Amino acid sequence: MSLSEFPKRYNFKEIESKWQKTWENKHLYYFDRKDKQKPTYTIDTPPPYPSGELHVGNALNFTYIDFVARYKRMRGFNVLFPQGWDCHGLPTEVRVEKQTGKKKSEFDPEDFLRLCREYTLKWIEPMRIALKALGCSIDWSTEYRTMDPEYWRKTQLSFIELYRKGLIYRGEHPVNWCPRCETAIAEAEVEYVEVNRPLYYFKFGVEDGSWITIASTRPELLAACVGVAVNPEDERYKNIVGKKAIVPLYNYKVPIIADNDVDPEFGTGAVMICTFGDKTDVKWRAKYKLPLRIIINEKGLMTSKAGKELIGLSAAQARKKIVSILKEKGYLVKVESVRSSVGTCWRCHTPIEIIPRKQWFLKTIKLANKVLEEAKKIKWIPSYSRKRLEDWVNSLDWDWVISRQRLFATPIPVYYCKDCGNVIVAEPDWLPIDPRKDRPKIEKCPKCGSRNLVGETDVLDTWMDSSITAAVHAGWPDKMDERLFPADLQPNGYDIIRTWDYYLIVRGIALFGKTQFKTALINGMVRGTDGRMMHKSYGNYISLLEVLEKYGADVFRLWVATAAATGSDVRFSWEGLDYSKRFLTKLWNASRFIYMVIKDYIPREVNYKDLKILDKWIYSLSQRLVDEVTRDLENFDFMNAANKIIDFTWHKLCDHYLEAIKYRVSGNNNAKDKEYALYTLYKVLLNVITLLSVFVPHISEEIFKKIYKKYERIDSITIREWPKPESFNEEDIERGNVIVSVIAELRREKHDLRIPLNAPLQSIIIYSPVKYVELLNEGKNDISGTLRAKEVLIMSKYGEGRIVENYNEIKIKIVQ
Ligand SMILES: [Zn+2]
Ligand SMILES: [Zn+2]
């Protein structure tokens, strides 16, 4: 071997892609289903949405997952790190419309769906490339897409099973409705935004001839008014509760109701109940059995029931119009500004309406307590994340609406009899099926014998696809491997606890009677360099590809590990990346130095007690490092684990040990002394790159190949057995610390005296209390060798000199 085999410069571009290809070609990270010996470790990888670009936030999530996968693999687990793509959904439909310049309704539905599939495949490709470039140890043989018929079959089967269990029903219930997207949306898809908006005060007549002023932000719903509500404690209204109010302009009577949910401080303390202004209206309507008056249609426009002045107007236009009429007719009292929250569609940000429509629901409300119970069994990292889930579950008051009025989604496997209204749910052996175009597998309605059967045209919420992934990864429904279920790890960002984690738990309970995962690993969000959420429209967006291009995967991964505690937001920082890069350069240079000195060394075992004082020091420190890093990784504390390895490598191994043994490994030194140093270097660096391979697998593999491959009988450092921490000797660490501190102080003194570090010195005098004398004598050669001093005098008495940091009783002096 020649030195040129360990180049000075680490070429990450070449080396990273080389190892990525090698690992993949060797199927190094394939999950071995046949292996019944090793314990399994399953990761319920969240299938990303095929957007065409893996953003830095996705990358953070996947980097965390990969840390765990690599660590567990080295700990002897048979790790399942699968990969899928969550294809369906509105964003794809919208993008296809944009790309083609045509609206969905202008297409033949079949053509439109074909385009959605084609674009999805196209958008998956760059994301797959990015995941590989990130060095993720994914088992690519598991890859699946939720839009494939085989996955449809699973989603549809889960629908049928839940229907048969009585947990899915079809009913007319008010749902959150986006008038722009013209579809029902789940509560998790409603985004509440705080806005200032006008609060209108206007008069209602009361049947006893008096007047009552009510306050509302939505006067356009006047024709939908079915009641007036006040607080029962409110003295102002005590005498009119139970009487009827007369709706202005429309002149019909509605009851005046007393309910504790009315806030007497809001407006006048009297409010309209409309069908429907908000969720409270839905509750009150059910509670007081009020009639239904629907005046807004599915496009968000006012119907004829709103009166001929408003018909066809949008809610905002109707509001303006009705306010002017109220004013003209003398009903309007005043207008104030109020801060309130408005529910909007997550996708298009249009304010939502609440309208009743026949939909399919999953009975999630009755499962709420069970969800809270199962959530307690899950280990949440960080532990406070569970609170987010609990708050969400406690805030829910409607069942999950699982039907959508869209195209690109899994079809609902249901037919209807047009004659008797019978609902015919598909049989499992009909699946996959698309009732929008496929005939049912029966000729006649089993109830009435009619042949007039029609397919359901609504489709399933995308979360119905993706909330069974843990079970699918475990082989459900055909070859469920109980070892893999529930999944060991569920990794995701805190922004989707209320969707991803919640839906997985609720589906797990509904289908299998238990949660689908044991540990939830929650990551924070990546913020821009300005500290705001990273967003293209904020101009603080950073492309992952740009980062990988400039720095490579290892630098990015190490930065992810060290940038913030698990679960906290990470602020993007080019300086942070530079720091990671400097560390890896340091590691490369140190490895190159070690390579040079041990390239002819044939490793053989050495007894620890024969090692020299500084060998014992660094060896014991490296064992302590293994112990600490293992503990940190068991706790998913990547930041501490990575920082400890960096600190050890940079500030113990490179700054001190390598400097202090240079004299031993060069020239004609004592052969034994040299061998001990080589042995220690060999062991310690191997330990370092083993631990580091979790975070920076490419550079670790490259160093392994150059120095260790010929002796260590394994294919790759990334599947090397995780080192078991040997018992380390704290006393040896403390003894070494003294010598290292003395050497460091002498080097500073030499520097301050403007003597080149490699220049020989006449003598060094060390004044020390008796307790250190023997120890200093033991390290005498290291001191003289490192400082290039002809003699070192150790005096057990007081003398004038430079105080040694951390060991104030020891003083040093250089004599030229
Ligand atoms: Zn929308
Ligand atoms: Zn029938």
JSON list of N, CA, C and O in Angstrom, two decimals, residues 502-526:
[
{"chain": "A", "resi": 502, "resn": "TYR", "atom": "N", "xyz": [-52.54, 10.20, 15.28]},
{"chain": "A", "resi": 502, "resn": "TYR", "atom": "CA", "xyz": [-53.92, 9.97, 15.71]},
{"chain": "A", "resi": 502, "resn": "TYR", "atom": "C", "xyz": [-54.62, 8.93, 14.84]},
{"chain": "A", "resi": 502, "resn": "TYR", "atom": "O", "xyz": [-55.21, 7.98, 15.33]},
{"chain": "A", "resi": 503, "resn": "TYR", "atom": "N", "xyz": [-54.55, 9.12, 13.52]},
{"chain": "A", "resi": 503, "resn": "TYR", "atom": "CA", "xyz": [-55.24, 8.19, 12.63]},
{"chain": "A", "resi": 503, "resn": "TYR", "atom": "C", "xyz": [-54.67, 6.77, 12.74]},
{"chain": "A", "resi": 503, "resn": "TYR", "atom": "O", "xyz": [-55.39, 5.78, 12.66]},
{"chain": "A", "resi": 504, "resn": "LEU", "atom": "N", "xyz": [-53.35, 6.67, 12.88]},
{"chain": "A", "resi": 504, "resn": "LEU", "atom": "CA", "xyz": [-52.75, 5.34, 13.04]},
{"chain": "A", "resi": 504, "resn": "LEU", "atom": "C", "xyz": [-53.27, 4.65, 14.30]},
{"chain": "A", "resi": 504, "resn": "LEU", "atom": "O", "xyz": [-53.59, 3.46, 14.29]},
{"chain": "A", "resi": 505, "resn": "ILE", "atom": "N", "xyz": [-53.35, 5.41, 15.37]},
{"chain": "A", "resi": 505, "resn": "ILE", "atom": "CA", "xyz": [-53.81, 4.80, 16.63]},
{"chain": "A", "resi": 505, "resn": "ILE", "atom": "C", "xyz": [-55.28, 4.40, 16.50]},
{"chain": "A", "resi": 505, "resn": "ILE", "atom": "O", "xyz": [-55.67, 3.28, 16.82]},
{"chain": "A", "resi": 506, "resn": "VAL", "atom": "N", "xyz": [-56.10, 5.32, 15.98]},
{"chain": "A", "resi": 506, "resn": "VAL", "atom": "CA", "xyz": [-57.53, 5.04, 15.92]},
{"chain": "A", "resi": 506, "resn": "VAL", "atom": "C", "xyz": [-57.82, 3.88, 14.95]},
{"chain": "A", "resi": 506, "resn": "VAL", "atom": "O", "xyz": [-58.64, 3.00, 15.23]},
{"chain": "A", "resi": 507, "resn": "ARG", "atom": "N", "xyz": [-57.11, 3.84, 13.82]},
{"chain": "A", "resi": 507, "resn": "ARG", "atom": "CA", "xyz": [-57.29, 2.73, 12.88]},
{"chain": "A", "resi": 507, "resn": "ARG", "atom": "C", "xyz": [-56.79, 1.43, 13.49]},
{"chain": "A", "resi": 507, "resn": "ARG", "atom": "O", "xyz": [-57.39, 0.37, 13.30]},
{"chain": "A", "resi": 508, "resn": "GLY", "atom": "N", "xyz": [-55.69, 1.51, 14.20]},
{"chain": "A", "resi": 508, "resn": "GLY", "atom": "CA", "xyz": [-55.14, 0.32, 14.85]},
{"chain": "A", "resi": 508, "resn": "GLY", "atom": "C", "xyz": [-56.15, -0.27, 15.83]},
{"chain": "A", "resi": 508, "resn": "GLY", "atom": "O", "xyz": [-56.41, -1.48, 15.83]},
{"chain": "A", "resi": 509, "resn": "ILE", "atom": "N", "xyz": [-56.74, 0.61, 16.63]},
{"chain": "A", "resi": 509, "resn": "ILE", "atom": "CA", "xyz": [-57.73, 0.14, 17.61]},
{"chain": "A", "resi": 509, "resn": "ILE", "atom": "C", "xyz": [-58.94, -0.45, 16.90]},
{"chain": "A", "resi": 509, "resn": "ILE", "atom": "O", "xyz": [-59.42, -1.53, 17.24]},
{"chain": "A", "resi": 510, "resn": "ALA", "atom": "N", "xyz": [-59.42, 0.27, 15.87]},
{"chain": "A", "resi": 510, "resn": "ALA", "atom": "CA", "xyz": [-60.63, -0.17, 15.18]},
{"chain": "A", "resi": 510, "resn": "ALA", "atom": "C", "xyz": [-60.41, -1.52, 14.48]},
{"chain": "A", "resi": 510, "resn": "ALA", "atom": "O", "xyz": [-61.26, -2.40, 14.53]},
{"chain": "A", "resi": 511, "resn": "LEU", "atom": "N", "xyz": [-59.26, -1.68, 13.86]},
{"chain": "A", "resi": 511, "resn": "LEU", "atom": "CA", "xyz": [-59.01, -2.89, 13.07]},
{"chain": "A", "resi": 511, "resn": "LEU", "atom": "C", "xyz": [-58.43, -4.03, 13.89]},
{"chain": "A", "resi": 511, "resn": "LEU", "atom": "O", "xyz": [-58.75, -5.19, 13.68]},
{"chain": "A", "resi": 512, "resn": "PHE", "atom": "N", "xyz": [-57.51, -3.69, 14.80]},
{"chain": "A", "resi": 512, "resn": "PHE", "atom": "CA", "xyz": [-56.74, -4.74, 15.47]},
{"chain": "A", "resi": 512, "resn": "PHE", "atom": "C", "xyz": [-56.88, -4.71, 17.00]},
{"chain": "A", "resi": 512, "resn": "PHE", "atom": "O", "xyz": [-56.27, -5.51, 17.69]},
{"chain": "A", "resi": 513, "resn": "GLY", "atom": "N", "xyz": [-57.60, -3.74, 17.49]},
{"chain": "A", "resi": 513, "resn": "GLY", "atom": "CA", "xyz": [-57.79, -3.66, 18.93]},
{"chain": "A", "resi": 513, "resn": "GLY", "atom": "C", "xyz": [-56.61, -3.09, 19.69]},
{"chain": "A", "resi": 513, "resn": "GLY", "atom": "O", "xyz": [-56.56, -3.14, 20.91]},
{"chain": "A", "resi": 514, "resn": "LYS", "atom": "N", "xyz": [-55.62, -2.55, 18.96]},
{"chain": "A", "resi": 514, "resn": "LYS", "atom": "CA", "xyz": [-54.47, -1.97, 19.65]},
{"chain": "A", "resi": 514, "resn": "LYS", "atom": "C", "xyz": [-53.79, -0.91, 18.77]},
{"chain": "A", "resi": 514, "resn": "LYS", "atom": "O", "xyz": [-54.06, -0.84, 17.56]},
{"chain": "A", "resi": 515, "resn": "THR", "atom": "N", "xyz": [-52.93, -0.13, 19.37]},
{"chain": "A", "resi": 515, "resn": "THR", "atom": "CA", "xyz": [-52.18, 0.87, 18.62]},
{"chain": "A", "resi": 515, "resn": "THR", "atom": "C", "xyz": [-51.24, 0.16, 17.65]},
{"chain": "A", "resi": 515, "resn": "THR", "atom": "O", "xyz": [-50.88, -1.00, 17.85]},
{"chain": "A", "resi": 516, "resn": "GLN", "atom": "N", "xyz": [-50.85, 0.88, 16.59]},
{"chain": "A", "resi": 516, "resn": "GLN", "atom": "CA", "xyz": [-49.98, 0.24, 15.58]},
{"chain": "A", "resi": 516, "resn": "GLN", "atom": "C", "xyz": [-48.50, 0.47, 15.83]},
{"chain": "A", "resi": 516, "resn": "GLN", "atom": "O", "xyz": [-47.68, 0.05, 15.03]},
{"chain": "A", "resi": 517, "resn": "PHE", "atom": "N", "xyz": [-48.15, 1.17, 16.89]},
{"chain": "A", "resi": 517, "resn": "PHE", "atom": "CA", "xyz": [-46.71, 1.41, 17.12]},
{"chain": "A", "resi": 517, "resn": "PHE", "atom": "C", "xyz": [-46.41, 1.55, 18.61]},
{"chain": "A", "resi": 517, "resn": "PHE", "atom": "O", "xyz": [-47.28, 1.88, 19.41]},
{"chain": "A", "resi": 518, "resn": "LYS", "atom": "N", "xyz": [-45.14, 1.28, 18.96]},
{"chain": "A", "resi": 518, "resn": "LYS", "atom": "CA", "xyz": [-44.74, 1.27, 20.37]},
{"chain": "A", "resi": 518, "resn": "LYS", "atom": "C", "xyz": [-44.07, 2.56, 20.80]},
{"chain": "A", "resi": 518, "resn": "LYS", "atom": "O", "xyz": [-44.21, 2.99, 21.94]},
{"chain": "A", "resi": 519, "resn": "THR", "atom": "N", "xyz": [-43.28, 3.13, 19.90]},
{"chain": "A", "resi": 519, "resn": "THR", "atom": "CA", "xyz": [-42.55, 4.36, 20.25]},
{"chain": "A", "resi": 519, "resn": "THR", "atom": "C", "xyz": [-42.83, 5.41, 19.18]},
{"chain": "A", "resi": 519, "resn": "THR", "atom": "O", "xyz": [-42.78, 5.09, 17.99]},
{"chain": "A", "resi": 520, "resn": "ALA", "atom": "N", "xyz": [-43.13, 6.62, 19.61]},
{"chain": "A", "resi": 520, "resn": "ALA", "atom": "CA", "xyz": [-43.31, 7.73, 18.67]},
{"chain": "A", "resi": 520, "resn": "ALA", "atom": "C", "xyz": [-42.09, 8.63, 18.78]},
{"chain": "A", "resi": 520, "resn": "ALA", "atom": "O", "xyz": [-41.82, 9.16, 19.86]},
{"chain": "A", "resi": 521, "resn": "LEU", "atom": "N", "xyz": [-41.36, 8.73, 17.69]},
{"chain": "A", "resi": 521, "resn": "LEU", "atom": "CA", "xyz": [-40.18, 9.60, 17.68]},
{"chain": "A", "resi": 521, "resn": "LEU", "atom": "C", "xyz": [-40.57, 10.88, 16.94]},
{"chain": "A", "resi": 521, "resn": "LEU", "atom": "O", "xyz": [-40.79, 10.85, 15.73]},
{"chain": "A", "resi": 522, "resn": "ILE", "atom": "N", "xyz": [-40.67, 11.97, 17.67]},
{"chain": "A", "resi": 522, "resn": "ILE", "atom": "CA", "xyz": [-41.21, 13.20, 17.10]},
{"chain": "A", "resi": 522, "resn": "ILE", "atom": "C", "xyz": [-40.08, 14.18, 16.78]},
{"chain": "A", "resi": 522, "resn": "ILE", "atom": "O", "xyz": [-39.27, 14.50, 17.64]},
{"chain": "A", "resi": 523, "resn": "ASN", "atom": "N", "xyz": [-40.05, 14.62, 15.53]},
{"chain": "A", "resi": 523, "resn": "ASN", "atom": "CA", "xyz": [-39.03, 15.61, 15.19]},
{"chain": "A", "resi": 523, "resn": "ASN", "atom": "C", "xyz": [-39.64, 17.00, 15.06]},
{"chain": "A", "resi": 523, "resn": "ASN", "atom": "O", "xyz": [-40.85, 17.15, 14.85]},
{"chain": "A", "resi": 524, "resn": "GLY", "atom": "N", "xyz": [-38.77, 18.01, 15.22]},
{"chain": "A", "resi": 524, "resn": "GLY", "atom": "CA", "xyz": [-39.22, 19.39, 15.09]},
{"chain": "A", "resi": 524, "resn": "GLY", "atom": "C", "xyz": [-39.25, 19.80, 13.62]},
{"chain": "A", "resi": 524, "resn": "GLY", "atom": "O", "xyz": [-39.08, 18.98, 12.72]},
{"chain": "A", "resi": 525, "resn": "MET", "atom": "N", "xyz": [-39.48, 21.08, 13.42]},
{"chain": "A", "resi": 525, "resn": "MET", "atom": "CA", "xyz": [-39.54, 21.60, 12.05]},
{"chain": "A", "resi": 525, "resn": "MET", "atom": "C", "xyz": [-38.21, 22.28, 11.73]},
{"chain": "A", "resi": 525, "resn": "MET", "atom": "O", "xyz": [-37.51, 22.73, 12.63]},
{"chain": "A", "resi": 526, "resn": "VAL", "atom": "N", "xyz": [-37.91, 22.36, 10.44]},
{"chain": "A", "resi": 526, "resn": "VAL", "atom": "CA", "xyz": [-36.72, 23.09, 10.05]},
{"chain": "A", "resi": 526, "resn": "VAL", "atom": "C", "xyz": [-37.13, 24.53, 9.76]},
{"chain": "A", "resi": 526, "resn": "VAL", "atom": "O", "xyz": [-38.03, 24.79, 8.97]}
]
